[in-house]
Short mmCIF file of N, CA and C in Angstrom, two decimals:
data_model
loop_
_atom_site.label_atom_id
_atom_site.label_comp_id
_atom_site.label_asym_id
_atom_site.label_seq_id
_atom_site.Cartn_x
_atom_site.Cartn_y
_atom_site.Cartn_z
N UNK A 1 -25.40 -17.76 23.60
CA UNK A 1 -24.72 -18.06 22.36
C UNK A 1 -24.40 -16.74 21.65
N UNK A 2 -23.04 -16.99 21.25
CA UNK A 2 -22.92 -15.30 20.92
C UNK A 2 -23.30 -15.37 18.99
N UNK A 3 -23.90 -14.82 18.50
CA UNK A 3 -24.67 -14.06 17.00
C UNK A 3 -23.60 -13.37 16.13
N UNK A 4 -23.35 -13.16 15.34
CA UNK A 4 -22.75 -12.19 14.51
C UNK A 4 -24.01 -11.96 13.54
N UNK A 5 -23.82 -10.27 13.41
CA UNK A 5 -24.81 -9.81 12.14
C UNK A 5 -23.86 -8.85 11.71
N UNK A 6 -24.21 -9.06 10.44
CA UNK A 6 -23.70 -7.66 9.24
C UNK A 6 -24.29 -7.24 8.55
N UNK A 7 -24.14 -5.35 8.72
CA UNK A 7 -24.93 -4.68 8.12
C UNK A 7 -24.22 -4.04 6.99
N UNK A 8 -24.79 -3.59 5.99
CA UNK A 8 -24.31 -2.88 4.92
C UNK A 8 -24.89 -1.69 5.01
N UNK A 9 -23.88 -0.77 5.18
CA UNK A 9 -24.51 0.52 5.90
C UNK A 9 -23.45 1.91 4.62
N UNK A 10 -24.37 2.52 3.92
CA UNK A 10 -23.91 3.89 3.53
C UNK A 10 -22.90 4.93 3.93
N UNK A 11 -22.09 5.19 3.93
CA UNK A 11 -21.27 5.95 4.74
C UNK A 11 -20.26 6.66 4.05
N UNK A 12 -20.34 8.10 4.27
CA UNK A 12 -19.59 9.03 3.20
C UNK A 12 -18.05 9.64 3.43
N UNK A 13 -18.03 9.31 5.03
CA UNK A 13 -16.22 9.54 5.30
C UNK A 13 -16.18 8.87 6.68
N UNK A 14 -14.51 10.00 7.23
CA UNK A 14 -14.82 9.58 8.51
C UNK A 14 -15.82 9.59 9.71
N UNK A 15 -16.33 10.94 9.35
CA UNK A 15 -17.35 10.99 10.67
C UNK A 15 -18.67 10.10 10.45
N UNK A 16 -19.11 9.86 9.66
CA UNK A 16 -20.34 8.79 9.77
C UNK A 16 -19.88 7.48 9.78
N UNK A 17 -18.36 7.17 9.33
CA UNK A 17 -17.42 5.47 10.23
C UNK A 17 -17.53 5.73 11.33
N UNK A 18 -17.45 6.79 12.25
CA UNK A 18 -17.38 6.70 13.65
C UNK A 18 -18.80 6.68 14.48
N UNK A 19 -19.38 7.06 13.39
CA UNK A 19 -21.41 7.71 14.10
C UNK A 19 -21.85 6.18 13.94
N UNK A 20 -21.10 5.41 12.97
CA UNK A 20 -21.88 4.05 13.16
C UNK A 20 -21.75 3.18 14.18
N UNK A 21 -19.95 3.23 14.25
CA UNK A 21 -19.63 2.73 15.36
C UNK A 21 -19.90 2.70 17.03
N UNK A 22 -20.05 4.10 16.92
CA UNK A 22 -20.63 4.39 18.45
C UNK A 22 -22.27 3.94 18.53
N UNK A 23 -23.33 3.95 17.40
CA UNK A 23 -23.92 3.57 17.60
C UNK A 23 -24.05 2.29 17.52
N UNK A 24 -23.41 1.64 17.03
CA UNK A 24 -23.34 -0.27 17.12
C UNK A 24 -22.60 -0.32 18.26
N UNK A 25 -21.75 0.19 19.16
CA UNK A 25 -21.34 -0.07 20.16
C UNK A 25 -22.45 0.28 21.54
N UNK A 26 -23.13 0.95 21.57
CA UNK A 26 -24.28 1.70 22.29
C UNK A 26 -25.20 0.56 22.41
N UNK A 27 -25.85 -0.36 21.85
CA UNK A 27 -26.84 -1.00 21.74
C UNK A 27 -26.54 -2.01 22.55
N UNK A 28 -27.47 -2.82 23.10
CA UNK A 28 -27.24 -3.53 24.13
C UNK A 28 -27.11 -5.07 23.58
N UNK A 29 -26.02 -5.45 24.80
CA UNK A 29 -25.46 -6.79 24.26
C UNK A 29 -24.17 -7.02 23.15
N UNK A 30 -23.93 -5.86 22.73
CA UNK A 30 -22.86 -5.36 21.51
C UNK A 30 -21.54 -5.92 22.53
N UNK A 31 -20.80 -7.03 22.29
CA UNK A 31 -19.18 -7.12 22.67
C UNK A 31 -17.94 -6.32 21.87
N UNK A 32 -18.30 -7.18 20.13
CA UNK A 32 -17.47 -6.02 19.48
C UNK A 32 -18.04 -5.70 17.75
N UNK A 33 -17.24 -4.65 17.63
CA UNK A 33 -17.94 -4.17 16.07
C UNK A 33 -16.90 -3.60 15.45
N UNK A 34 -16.74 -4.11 14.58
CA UNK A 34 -15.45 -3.68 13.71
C UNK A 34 -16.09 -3.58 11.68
N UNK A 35 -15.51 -3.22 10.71
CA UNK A 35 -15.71 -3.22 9.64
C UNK A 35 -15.40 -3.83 8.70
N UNK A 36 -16.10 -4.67 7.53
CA UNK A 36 -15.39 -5.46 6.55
C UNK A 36 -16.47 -5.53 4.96
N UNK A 37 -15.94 -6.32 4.73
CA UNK A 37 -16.24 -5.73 3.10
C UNK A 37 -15.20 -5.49 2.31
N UNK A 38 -14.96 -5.38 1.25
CA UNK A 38 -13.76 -5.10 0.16
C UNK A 38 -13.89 -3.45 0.11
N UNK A 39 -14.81 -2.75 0.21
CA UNK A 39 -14.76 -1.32 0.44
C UNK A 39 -15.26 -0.58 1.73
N UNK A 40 -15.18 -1.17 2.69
CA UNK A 40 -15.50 -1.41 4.63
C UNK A 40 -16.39 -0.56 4.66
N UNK A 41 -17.59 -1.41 3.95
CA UNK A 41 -18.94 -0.53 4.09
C UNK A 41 -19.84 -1.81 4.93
N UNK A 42 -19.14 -2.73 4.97
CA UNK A 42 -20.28 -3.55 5.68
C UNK A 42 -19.89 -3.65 7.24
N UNK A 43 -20.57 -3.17 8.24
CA UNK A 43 -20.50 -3.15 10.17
C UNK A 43 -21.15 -4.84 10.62
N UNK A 44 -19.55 -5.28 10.92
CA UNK A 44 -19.73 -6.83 11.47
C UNK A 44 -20.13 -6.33 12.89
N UNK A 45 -21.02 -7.39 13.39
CA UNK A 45 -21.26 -7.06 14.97
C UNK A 45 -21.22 -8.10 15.74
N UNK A 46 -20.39 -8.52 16.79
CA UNK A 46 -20.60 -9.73 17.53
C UNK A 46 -21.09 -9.51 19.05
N UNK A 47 -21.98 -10.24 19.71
CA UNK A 47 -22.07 -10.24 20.94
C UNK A 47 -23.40 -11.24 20.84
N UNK A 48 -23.91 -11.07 22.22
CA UNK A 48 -25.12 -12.16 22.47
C UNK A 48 -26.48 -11.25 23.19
N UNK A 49 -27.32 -11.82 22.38
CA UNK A 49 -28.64 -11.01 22.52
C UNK A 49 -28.96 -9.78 21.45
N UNK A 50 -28.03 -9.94 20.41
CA UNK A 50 -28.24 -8.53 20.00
C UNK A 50 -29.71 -8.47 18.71
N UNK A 51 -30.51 -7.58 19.15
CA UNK A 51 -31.24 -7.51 18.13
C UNK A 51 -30.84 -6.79 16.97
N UNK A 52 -30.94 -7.67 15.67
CA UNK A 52 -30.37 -6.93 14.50
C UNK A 52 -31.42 -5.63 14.08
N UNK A 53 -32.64 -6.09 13.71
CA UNK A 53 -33.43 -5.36 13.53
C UNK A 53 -34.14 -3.52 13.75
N UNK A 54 -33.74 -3.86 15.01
CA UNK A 54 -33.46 -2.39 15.95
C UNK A 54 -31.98 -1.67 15.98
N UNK A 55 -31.20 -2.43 15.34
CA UNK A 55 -29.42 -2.28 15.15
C UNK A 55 -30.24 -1.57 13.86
N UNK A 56 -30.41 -2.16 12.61
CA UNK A 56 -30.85 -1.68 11.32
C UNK A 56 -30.96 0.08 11.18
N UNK A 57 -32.49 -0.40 11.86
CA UNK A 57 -33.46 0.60 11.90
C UNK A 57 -32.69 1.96 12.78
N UNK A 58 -32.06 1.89 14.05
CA UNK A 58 -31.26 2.82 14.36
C UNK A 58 -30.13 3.52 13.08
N UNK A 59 -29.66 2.40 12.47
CA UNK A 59 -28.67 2.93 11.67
C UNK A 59 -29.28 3.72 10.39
N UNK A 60 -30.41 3.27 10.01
CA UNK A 60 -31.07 3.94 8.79
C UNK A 60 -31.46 5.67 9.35
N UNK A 61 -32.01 5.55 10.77
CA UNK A 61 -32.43 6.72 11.16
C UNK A 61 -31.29 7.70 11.59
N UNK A 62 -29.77 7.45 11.90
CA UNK A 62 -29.22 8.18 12.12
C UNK A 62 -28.13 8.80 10.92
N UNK A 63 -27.42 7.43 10.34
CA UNK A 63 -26.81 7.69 9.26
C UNK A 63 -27.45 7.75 7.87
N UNK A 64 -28.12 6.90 7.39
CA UNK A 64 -28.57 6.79 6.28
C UNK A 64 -28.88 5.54 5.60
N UNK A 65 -29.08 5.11 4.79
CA UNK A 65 -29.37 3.48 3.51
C UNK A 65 -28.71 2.42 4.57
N UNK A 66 -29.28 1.61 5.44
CA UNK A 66 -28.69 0.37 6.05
C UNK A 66 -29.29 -1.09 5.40
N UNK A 67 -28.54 -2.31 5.06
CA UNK A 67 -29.94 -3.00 4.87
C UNK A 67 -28.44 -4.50 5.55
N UNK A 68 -29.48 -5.00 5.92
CA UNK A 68 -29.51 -6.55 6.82
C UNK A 68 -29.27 -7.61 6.48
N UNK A 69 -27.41 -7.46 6.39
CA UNK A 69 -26.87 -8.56 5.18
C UNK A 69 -27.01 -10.08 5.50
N UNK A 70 -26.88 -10.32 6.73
CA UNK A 70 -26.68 -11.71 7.49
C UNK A 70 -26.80 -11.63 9.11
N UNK A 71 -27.53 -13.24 9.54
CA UNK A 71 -27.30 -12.97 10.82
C UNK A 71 -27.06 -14.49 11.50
N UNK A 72 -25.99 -14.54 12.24
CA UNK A 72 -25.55 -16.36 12.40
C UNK A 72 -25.25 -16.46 13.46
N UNK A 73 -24.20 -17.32 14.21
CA UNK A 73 -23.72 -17.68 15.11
C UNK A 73 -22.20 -17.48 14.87
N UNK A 74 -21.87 -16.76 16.09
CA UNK A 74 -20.36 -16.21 15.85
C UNK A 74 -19.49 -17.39 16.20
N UNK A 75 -19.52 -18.86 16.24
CA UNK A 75 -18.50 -19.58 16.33
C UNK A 75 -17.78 -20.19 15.23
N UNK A 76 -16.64 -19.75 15.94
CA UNK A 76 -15.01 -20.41 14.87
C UNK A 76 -15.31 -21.88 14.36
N UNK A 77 -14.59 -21.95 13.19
CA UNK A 77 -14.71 -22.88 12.62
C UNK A 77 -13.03 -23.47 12.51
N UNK A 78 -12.43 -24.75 13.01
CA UNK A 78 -11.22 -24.88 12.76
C UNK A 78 -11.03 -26.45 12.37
N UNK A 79 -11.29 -26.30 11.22
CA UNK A 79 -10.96 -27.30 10.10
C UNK A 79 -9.48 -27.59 10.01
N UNK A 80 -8.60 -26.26 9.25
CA UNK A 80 -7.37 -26.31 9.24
C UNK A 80 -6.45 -26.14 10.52
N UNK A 81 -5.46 -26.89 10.66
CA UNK A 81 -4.51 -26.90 11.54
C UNK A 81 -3.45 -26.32 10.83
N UNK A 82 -2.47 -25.46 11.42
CA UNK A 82 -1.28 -24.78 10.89
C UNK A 82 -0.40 -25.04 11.90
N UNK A 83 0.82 -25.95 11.10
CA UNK A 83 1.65 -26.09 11.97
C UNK A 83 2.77 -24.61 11.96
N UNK A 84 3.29 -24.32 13.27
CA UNK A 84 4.17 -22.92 13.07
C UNK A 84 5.36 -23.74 13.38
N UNK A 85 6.44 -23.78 12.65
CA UNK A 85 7.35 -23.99 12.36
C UNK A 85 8.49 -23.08 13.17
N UNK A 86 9.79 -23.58 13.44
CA UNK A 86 10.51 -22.52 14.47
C UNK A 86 11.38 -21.68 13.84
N UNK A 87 11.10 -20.48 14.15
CA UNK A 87 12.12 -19.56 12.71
C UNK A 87 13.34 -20.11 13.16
N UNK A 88 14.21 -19.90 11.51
CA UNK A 88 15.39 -19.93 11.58
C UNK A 88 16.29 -18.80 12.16
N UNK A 89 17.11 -19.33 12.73
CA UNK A 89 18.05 -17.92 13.62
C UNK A 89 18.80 -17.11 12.81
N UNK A 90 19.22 -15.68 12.82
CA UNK A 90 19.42 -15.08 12.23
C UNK A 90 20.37 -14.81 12.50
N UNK A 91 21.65 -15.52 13.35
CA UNK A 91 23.20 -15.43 13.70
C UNK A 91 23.83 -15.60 12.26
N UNK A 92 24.76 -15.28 12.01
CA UNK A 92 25.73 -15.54 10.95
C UNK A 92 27.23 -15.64 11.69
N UNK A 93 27.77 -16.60 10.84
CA UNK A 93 29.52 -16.62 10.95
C UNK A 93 30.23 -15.53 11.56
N UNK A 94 30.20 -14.67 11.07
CA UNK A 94 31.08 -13.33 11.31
C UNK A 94 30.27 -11.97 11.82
N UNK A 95 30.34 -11.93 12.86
CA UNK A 95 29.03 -10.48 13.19
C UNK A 95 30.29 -9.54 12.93
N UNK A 96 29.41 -8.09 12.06
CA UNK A 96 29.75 -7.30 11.74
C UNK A 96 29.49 -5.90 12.66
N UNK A 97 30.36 -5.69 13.14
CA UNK A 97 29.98 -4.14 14.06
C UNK A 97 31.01 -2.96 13.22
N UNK A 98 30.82 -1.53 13.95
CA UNK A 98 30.97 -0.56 13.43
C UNK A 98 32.32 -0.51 14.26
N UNK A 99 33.38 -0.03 13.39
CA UNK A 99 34.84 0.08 13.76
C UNK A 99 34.60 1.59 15.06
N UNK A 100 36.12 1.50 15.71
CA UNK A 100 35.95 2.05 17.07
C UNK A 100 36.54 3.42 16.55
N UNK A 101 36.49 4.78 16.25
CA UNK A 101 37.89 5.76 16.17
C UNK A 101 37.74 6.46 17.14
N UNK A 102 39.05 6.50 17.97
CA UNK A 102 39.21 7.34 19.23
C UNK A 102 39.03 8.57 18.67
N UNK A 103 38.44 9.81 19.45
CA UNK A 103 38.83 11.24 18.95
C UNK A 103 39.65 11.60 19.51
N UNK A 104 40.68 12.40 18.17
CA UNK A 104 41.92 13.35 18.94
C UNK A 104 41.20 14.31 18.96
N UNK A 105 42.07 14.73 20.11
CA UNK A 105 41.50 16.09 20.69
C UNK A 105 43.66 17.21 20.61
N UNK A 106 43.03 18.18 19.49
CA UNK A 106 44.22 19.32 19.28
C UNK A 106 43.87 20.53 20.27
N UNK A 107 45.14 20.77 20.79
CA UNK A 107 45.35 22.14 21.60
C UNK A 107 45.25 23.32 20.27
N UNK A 108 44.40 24.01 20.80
CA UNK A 108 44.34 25.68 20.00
C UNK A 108 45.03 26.70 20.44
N UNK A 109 46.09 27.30 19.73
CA UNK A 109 46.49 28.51 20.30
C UNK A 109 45.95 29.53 19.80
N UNK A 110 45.54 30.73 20.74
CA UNK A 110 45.27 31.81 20.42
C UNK A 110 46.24 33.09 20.24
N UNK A 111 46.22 33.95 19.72
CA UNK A 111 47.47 35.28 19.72
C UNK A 111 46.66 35.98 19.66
N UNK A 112 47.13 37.52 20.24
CA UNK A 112 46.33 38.43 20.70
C UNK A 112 46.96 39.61 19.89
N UNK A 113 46.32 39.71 19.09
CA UNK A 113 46.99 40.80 17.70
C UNK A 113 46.89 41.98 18.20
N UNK A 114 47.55 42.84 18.31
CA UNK A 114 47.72 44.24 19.23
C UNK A 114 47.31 45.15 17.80
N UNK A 115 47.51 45.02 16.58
CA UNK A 115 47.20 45.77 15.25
C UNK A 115 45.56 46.16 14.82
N UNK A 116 45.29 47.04 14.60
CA UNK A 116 43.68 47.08 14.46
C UNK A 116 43.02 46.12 13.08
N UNK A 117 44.25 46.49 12.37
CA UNK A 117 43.98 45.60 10.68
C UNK A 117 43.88 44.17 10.62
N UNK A 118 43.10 43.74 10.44
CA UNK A 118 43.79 42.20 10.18
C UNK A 118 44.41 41.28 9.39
N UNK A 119 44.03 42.46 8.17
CA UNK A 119 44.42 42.10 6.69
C UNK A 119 46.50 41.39 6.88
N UNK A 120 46.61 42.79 7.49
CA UNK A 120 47.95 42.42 7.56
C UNK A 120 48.73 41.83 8.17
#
């Protein structure tokens, strides 16, 4: 049966988001671990077998302040049904593309001024 636990774990930037992660991913039985909370300080953990306790206690000893918000059974709950509806197509009457202009192409003549000046 797969568990979900969440920890509320201290954490001062990026590198201790990632020191948690690798260590909630490290522990055995861990499937997945991702972050939530309104300020993603709390480390959701799902898989089967996982001891929270030793999850905790690792996290207090490596990062810092952990404490042991919840621990349940990770199955979905599907009460609501959502029907998805088929988008409407996005053709219109008149398709609009970008007009075609051929390029002219002009012959250049050159003259070969034999005068050193050019002014004149």
């Amino acid at each position: 049966m797969k568990q979900k636990v969440v920890i509320k774990v201290a954490m001062n930037g990026n590198k201790s988001r990632s020191k948690v992660l690798k260590i909630a991913v490290g522990a055995p039985g861990v499937q997945s671990a991702g972050f939530t909370g309104k300020e993603l300080d709390q480390l959701e953990v799902v898989g089967e077998g996982i001891d929270a306790v030793v999850l905790t206690s690792l996290l207090r000893k490596n990062v810092g302040p952990s404490d042991l918000i919840s621990v349940g059974s990770a199955e979905k709950k599907e009460d609501k049904k959502i029907e998805i509806l088929p988008a409407a197509s996005n053709s219109y009457p008149y398709q609009f593309s970008a007009p075609y202009y051929p390029i002219q192409h002009y012959p250049v003549e050159y003259t070969n001024h034999t005068d050193p000046c050019s002014i004149m």
